[in-house]
XYZ file of C-alpha atoms in Angstrom:
320
model
C -202.387 -59.688 241.300
C -205.210 -57.263 239.489
C -203.695 -54.106 242.061
C -200.473 -55.178 241.422
C -200.575 -54.397 237.541
C -202.522 -51.051 238.107
C -199.515 -49.776 241.176
C -197.113 -50.903 238.831
C -199.151 -48.705 235.918
C -199.317 -45.570 238.216
C -195.969 -45.637 238.742
C -195.114 -46.011 234.789
C -197.810 -43.255 234.606
C -195.730 -40.973 237.555
C -192.582 -40.875 235.743
C -193.368 -40.323 232.291
C -195.841 -36.932 234.065
C -192.235 -35.700 235.351
C -191.306 -35.439 232.206
C -193.245 -32.627 230.134
C -190.516 -29.615 231.691
C -187.924 -31.022 230.122
C -190.034 -31.493 226.552
C -191.151 -28.017 227.168
C -187.611 -26.654 227.387
C -186.417 -28.869 224.489
C -189.967 -27.278 221.897
C -188.298 -23.508 223.275
C -184.708 -24.353 222.576
C -185.203 -26.212 219.632
C -187.914 -23.734 218.063
C -185.800 -20.527 218.740
C -182.361 -22.958 216.909
C -183.877 -24.427 214.758
C -186.137 -21.137 213.781
C -183.096 -18.764 213.047
C -181.792 -22.032 211.261
C -183.951 -21.505 208.573
C -184.294 -17.447 208.352
C -180.068 -17.660 207.947
C -180.054 -19.691 205.326
C -183.313 -17.791 203.315
C -181.709 -13.931 203.879
C -178.443 -14.987 204.071
C -177.181 -17.877 202.038
C -176.723 -16.663 198.626
C -175.848 -19.751 197.101
C -177.610 -23.014 197.251
C -175.090 -25.636 196.768
C -176.144 -29.290 198.003
C -174.977 -29.034 201.246
C -176.969 -26.353 202.395
C -180.246 -27.792 201.022
C -179.709 -30.698 202.992
C -179.364 -28.639 206.043
C -182.039 -26.381 205.381
C -184.442 -29.431 204.675
C -183.180 -30.766 208.064
C -183.477 -27.885 209.829
C -187.119 -27.958 208.232
C -187.117 -31.423 209.571
C -186.288 -30.334 213.296
C -188.865 -27.855 213.371
C -191.576 -30.437 212.079
C -190.994 -32.549 214.269
C -190.384 -29.867 217.493
C -193.766 -29.091 216.943
C -195.109 -32.873 217.568
C -193.397 -31.873 221.004
C -195.539 -29.652 222.742
C -199.118 -31.698 222.132
C -197.074 -34.734 224.083
C -196.129 -32.434 227.139
C -199.166 -31.031 227.528
C -200.257 -34.746 227.708
C -197.810 -35.555 230.361
C -198.504 -32.220 232.644
C -199.668 -34.098 235.290
C -202.661 -35.781 235.584
C -201.757 -37.314 232.413
C -204.318 -37.434 229.610
C -205.149 -36.988 226.556
C -207.703 -34.373 225.650
C -207.548 -34.051 221.915
C -209.338 -37.065 219.941
C -208.248 -39.749 218.005
C -207.429 -38.242 214.255
C -205.445 -35.706 215.827
C -203.651 -38.303 218.819
C -202.673 -40.307 215.158
C -201.654 -37.228 213.667
C -199.214 -36.069 216.388
C -198.004 -39.459 216.393
C -197.514 -39.628 212.615
C -195.912 -36.069 212.298
C -193.411 -37.055 215.411
C -192.227 -40.102 213.176
C -192.194 -38.210 209.880
C -189.876 -36.138 210.716
C -187.396 -38.807 213.374
C -187.305 -40.352 209.960
C -186.749 -36.921 207.788
C -184.082 -36.071 209.956
C -181.881 -39.417 209.872
C -181.703 -39.196 206.365
C -180.585 -36.110 205.254
C -177.887 -36.288 208.382
C -176.971 -39.054 206.392
C -177.589 -36.763 202.913
C -175.458 -34.130 203.863
C -172.646 -36.488 205.503
C -172.705 -38.614 201.459
C -172.329 -35.145 200.158
C -169.324 -34.320 201.925
C -167.786 -37.680 200.943
C -168.713 -37.160 197.308
C -166.970 -33.497 197.327
C -164.032 -34.730 200.164
C -163.310 -37.864 198.176
C -164.263 -37.893 194.511
C -163.950 -33.753 194.448
C -163.764 -33.819 190.466
C -167.014 -35.258 189.825
C -168.724 -33.464 192.662
C -167.863 -30.837 190.730
C -168.908 -31.391 187.318
C -171.841 -33.718 187.974
C -173.349 -33.121 190.962
C -175.455 -29.451 190.946
C -178.139 -28.001 193.293
C -181.110 -29.721 191.597
C -180.013 -33.446 192.089
C -179.813 -31.975 195.748
C -183.486 -30.773 195.610
C -184.782 -33.792 194.010
C -183.202 -35.935 196.348
C -184.469 -34.413 199.468
C -187.807 -34.934 197.522
C -187.185 -38.604 197.881
C -186.439 -38.292 201.319
C -189.184 -36.804 202.502
C -191.658 -39.362 200.219
C -189.792 -42.609 201.815
C -190.013 -40.601 205.773
C -194.269 -40.481 204.673
C -193.841 -44.294 203.118
C -192.311 -45.748 206.086
C -194.451 -43.808 208.389
C -198.074 -43.825 207.109
C -198.598 -47.509 209.425
C -198.537 -45.526 212.398
C -201.924 -43.626 210.988
C -203.269 -46.944 211.930
C -201.758 -47.776 214.776
C -201.434 -45.054 216.614
C -205.025 -45.076 218.805
C -206.484 -43.497 221.590
C -207.645 -45.813 223.910
C -209.219 -44.925 227.851
C -207.746 -46.138 231.135
C -209.509 -45.359 234.086
C -211.133 -41.571 234.149
C -207.953 -40.542 231.752
C -207.026 -41.447 228.135
C -204.273 -42.341 226.425
C -202.854 -42.145 223.446
C -200.968 -44.806 222.406
C -197.626 -44.327 219.987
C -196.798 -47.907 219.298
C -200.354 -50.320 218.927
C -203.125 -52.084 221.389
C -202.037 -54.666 222.848
C -204.266 -56.552 221.098
C -202.041 -55.026 218.140
C -198.662 -55.501 219.705
C -197.694 -58.515 217.439
C -199.005 -57.206 214.173
C -196.575 -53.535 214.909
C -193.397 -55.324 216.517
C -192.529 -56.198 212.701
C -192.503 -52.817 211.572
C -190.880 -51.579 214.405
C -188.061 -53.744 213.725
C -188.489 -52.247 210.106
C -188.095 -48.639 211.179
C -185.075 -49.776 213.111
C -183.464 -50.990 210.185
C -184.814 -48.324 207.840
C -185.345 -45.344 209.509
C -182.151 -45.590 211.864
C -180.022 -48.857 210.595
C -179.705 -47.833 207.432
C -178.772 -43.939 207.726
C -175.943 -44.832 210.170
C -174.426 -46.990 208.123
C -174.355 -44.402 205.139
C -173.340 -41.608 207.496
C -170.734 -44.153 209.576
C -169.569 -45.201 205.213
C -169.326 -41.632 204.651
C -167.167 -40.616 208.385
C -164.706 -42.773 208.064
C -164.281 -42.649 204.188
C -163.339 -38.894 205.016
C -161.252 -39.626 207.291
C -159.008 -41.962 205.524
C -159.315 -39.641 202.578
C -157.821 -36.351 205.081
C -155.142 -38.844 206.092
C -153.849 -39.384 203.217
C -153.905 -36.206 202.032
C -150.681 -34.579 201.738
C -151.372 -31.330 200.776
C -153.896 -30.573 204.344
C -151.832 -29.854 207.463
C -151.796 -31.950 211.005
C -154.107 -29.432 212.629
C -156.775 -29.873 209.377
C -156.749 -33.645 209.716
C -157.131 -33.529 213.988
C -160.297 -30.630 212.534
C -161.961 -33.001 211.186
C -161.481 -35.932 212.830
C -162.963 -34.189 215.247
C -165.527 -33.123 213.018
C -167.098 -36.664 211.811
C -166.461 -37.726 214.982
C -169.012 -35.095 216.539
C -171.603 -36.246 213.865
C -171.551 -40.457 214.063
C -171.055 -39.900 218.148
C -174.407 -37.655 218.366
C -175.984 -39.807 215.885
C -175.361 -43.269 218.208
C -176.168 -41.312 221.655
C -179.445 -39.456 220.141
C -180.932 -41.974 217.842
C -179.844 -45.709 218.514
C -180.781 -45.987 221.639
C -184.206 -44.642 221.617
C -184.901 -47.660 219.005
C -183.282 -50.111 220.517
C -185.185 -49.398 224.389
C -188.298 -49.191 221.846
C -188.472 -51.971 220.340
C -186.563 -53.961 223.899
C -189.800 -52.747 225.840
C -192.658 -53.370 222.798
C -190.942 -57.327 222.945
C -192.088 -57.233 226.692
C -195.295 -55.394 225.752
C -196.346 -58.706 223.014
C -195.396 -61.554 225.980
C -197.498 -59.272 228.306
C -194.828 -58.281 230.564
C -193.855 -55.015 231.764
C -190.298 -54.695 232.507
C -190.232 -51.199 235.020
C -186.413 -51.190 234.053
C -186.857 -51.467 230.394
C -189.087 -49.190 230.408
C -187.626 -46.715 232.288
C -184.487 -46.991 230.324
C -187.004 -46.445 227.130
C -188.647 -43.048 228.569
C -184.758 -41.484 229.529
C -183.935 -42.740 225.479
C -187.240 -40.760 224.191
C -186.499 -37.855 225.914
C -182.795 -38.185 224.451
C -184.143 -38.197 220.665
C -185.570 -34.973 221.640
C -182.533 -33.562 222.070
C -181.363 -33.805 218.268
C -183.294 -30.913 217.073
C -182.099 -28.699 220.156
C -178.018 -29.532 218.897
C -178.192 -29.909 214.892
C -178.304 -26.031 214.493
C -174.993 -26.076 215.920
C -173.883 -29.358 214.492
C -175.450 -28.842 211.325
C -175.817 -25.515 210.007
C -172.643 -24.317 211.231
C -170.905 -26.249 209.838
C -172.476 -26.259 207.000
C -169.924 -23.860 205.652
C -166.956 -24.786 208.047
C -166.393 -28.253 207.042
C -165.536 -27.983 203.468
C -163.373 -25.029 204.264
C -161.161 -27.708 206.985
C -160.580 -30.821 204.567
C -160.921 -28.703 201.468
C -157.851 -26.255 202.226
C -155.898 -29.045 202.102
C -156.680 -30.902 199.830
C -157.010 -27.801 197.076
C -153.493 -27.625 197.822
C -153.321 -31.544 196.632
C -154.698 -30.773 193.614
C -152.775 -27.980 192.472
C -149.141 -29.324 193.049
C -150.945 -32.771 191.145
C -152.271 -29.654 188.127
C -148.310 -28.580 188.290
C -146.881 -32.608 187.574
C -149.691 -32.814 184.917
C -148.494 -29.739 183.152
C -145.043 -30.360 183.139
C -145.186 -33.674 182.095
C -147.113 -32.380 179.107
C -144.821 -29.798 178.570
C -142.264 -32.699 178.748
C -144.246 -35.246 176.272
C -143.436 -33.047 172.756
C -139.692 -33.696 173.724
C -139.656 -37.085 174.361
C -141.618 -37.307 170.924
C -138.556 -36.053 168.773
C-alpha cells in the first residue's frame, strides 16, 4: 500500500511538473497586458471617473497576482522542489490569494458601477464621485488582505522524499481546520462577488431592453458585453474554487481521488488566465461599455426632459 501511495504521489507531481511552461507563458502575457494597461491609465487618462479607478485597481491586482506566479513556475520545473524557505512560501501563497480576491471584488465593483450609471443615471451623476471610488477601492484591498491573512498561518513547507514542498493549502494535521476556511473563501471571496456581478449584469440588460431610445444593435452589443463578463467569471473563478474544495474534502478523508486532483490542477491553470484576459476585456470596455449603453439612455433622457418642459409650459394655462 505504501509503494502504491508513493507511485500515486509521483504521478501527481509529474502532472504538475508539466504545467510550468504554461505558467511562464501566462506570466509574460499578463505582465505585458496589465503593464500596458496601467501605463495607459497613468499616461493617457486625464479624467479618472469611478470606472477607470476600479479598472486601474483591477489591473494592479492582476499584475501583483502575475508576479506571484513566477516562483510557482520555478517550483514546478522538474523536479518539483521548493528552495526558498518557509517565509517566502507563505508570502507567495498570501500574495496569490490577496490578488485573486482583489480581482474578484474589483470585477464586482466595475459591474456595480456600470449598473448604477446605467440603471440610476441621475443618482450616479449627482451623488457618486471619484472620491467614493477611491474609498471603495481601499476597502476592497483591506477586505482581500483580511480574508487571505489565515494563509500566512496555514501555508508552510514540508519535506517530501529528497525534495521540499510549498503547501498551497495546509499540512495533513491542519486540514480539518483549513477546510471550513476554504469554504469561507468560496462563499465570500468568490460567491459574493459573482452574485453581485450577475445581479448587475442582469439589471443592465433589463434596463437597456426597456429603453426606447436604444437601437436593436446597441441592445445586442450590451447583451454580448455583459454576457462575456459573467461567462469569464464563471469560467475562471468558479471551477477553481469548487474543485479546490472537493479535492480538500478527499484529502481530509485521507483519500486521493486522482480524477478530482487532475481536474483541480487544470482549474488552477485556468484561473491564471484571468490575468491575461482582463486587460482586453475591462480596460477596453472601461469606455466602450458606458458609451454603448448611454447613447440610447441619453436619447431617452432627452425625450423625458422635452416632455417635462412641455408639461411645465402648459402648467400655467391650466391654472387660469
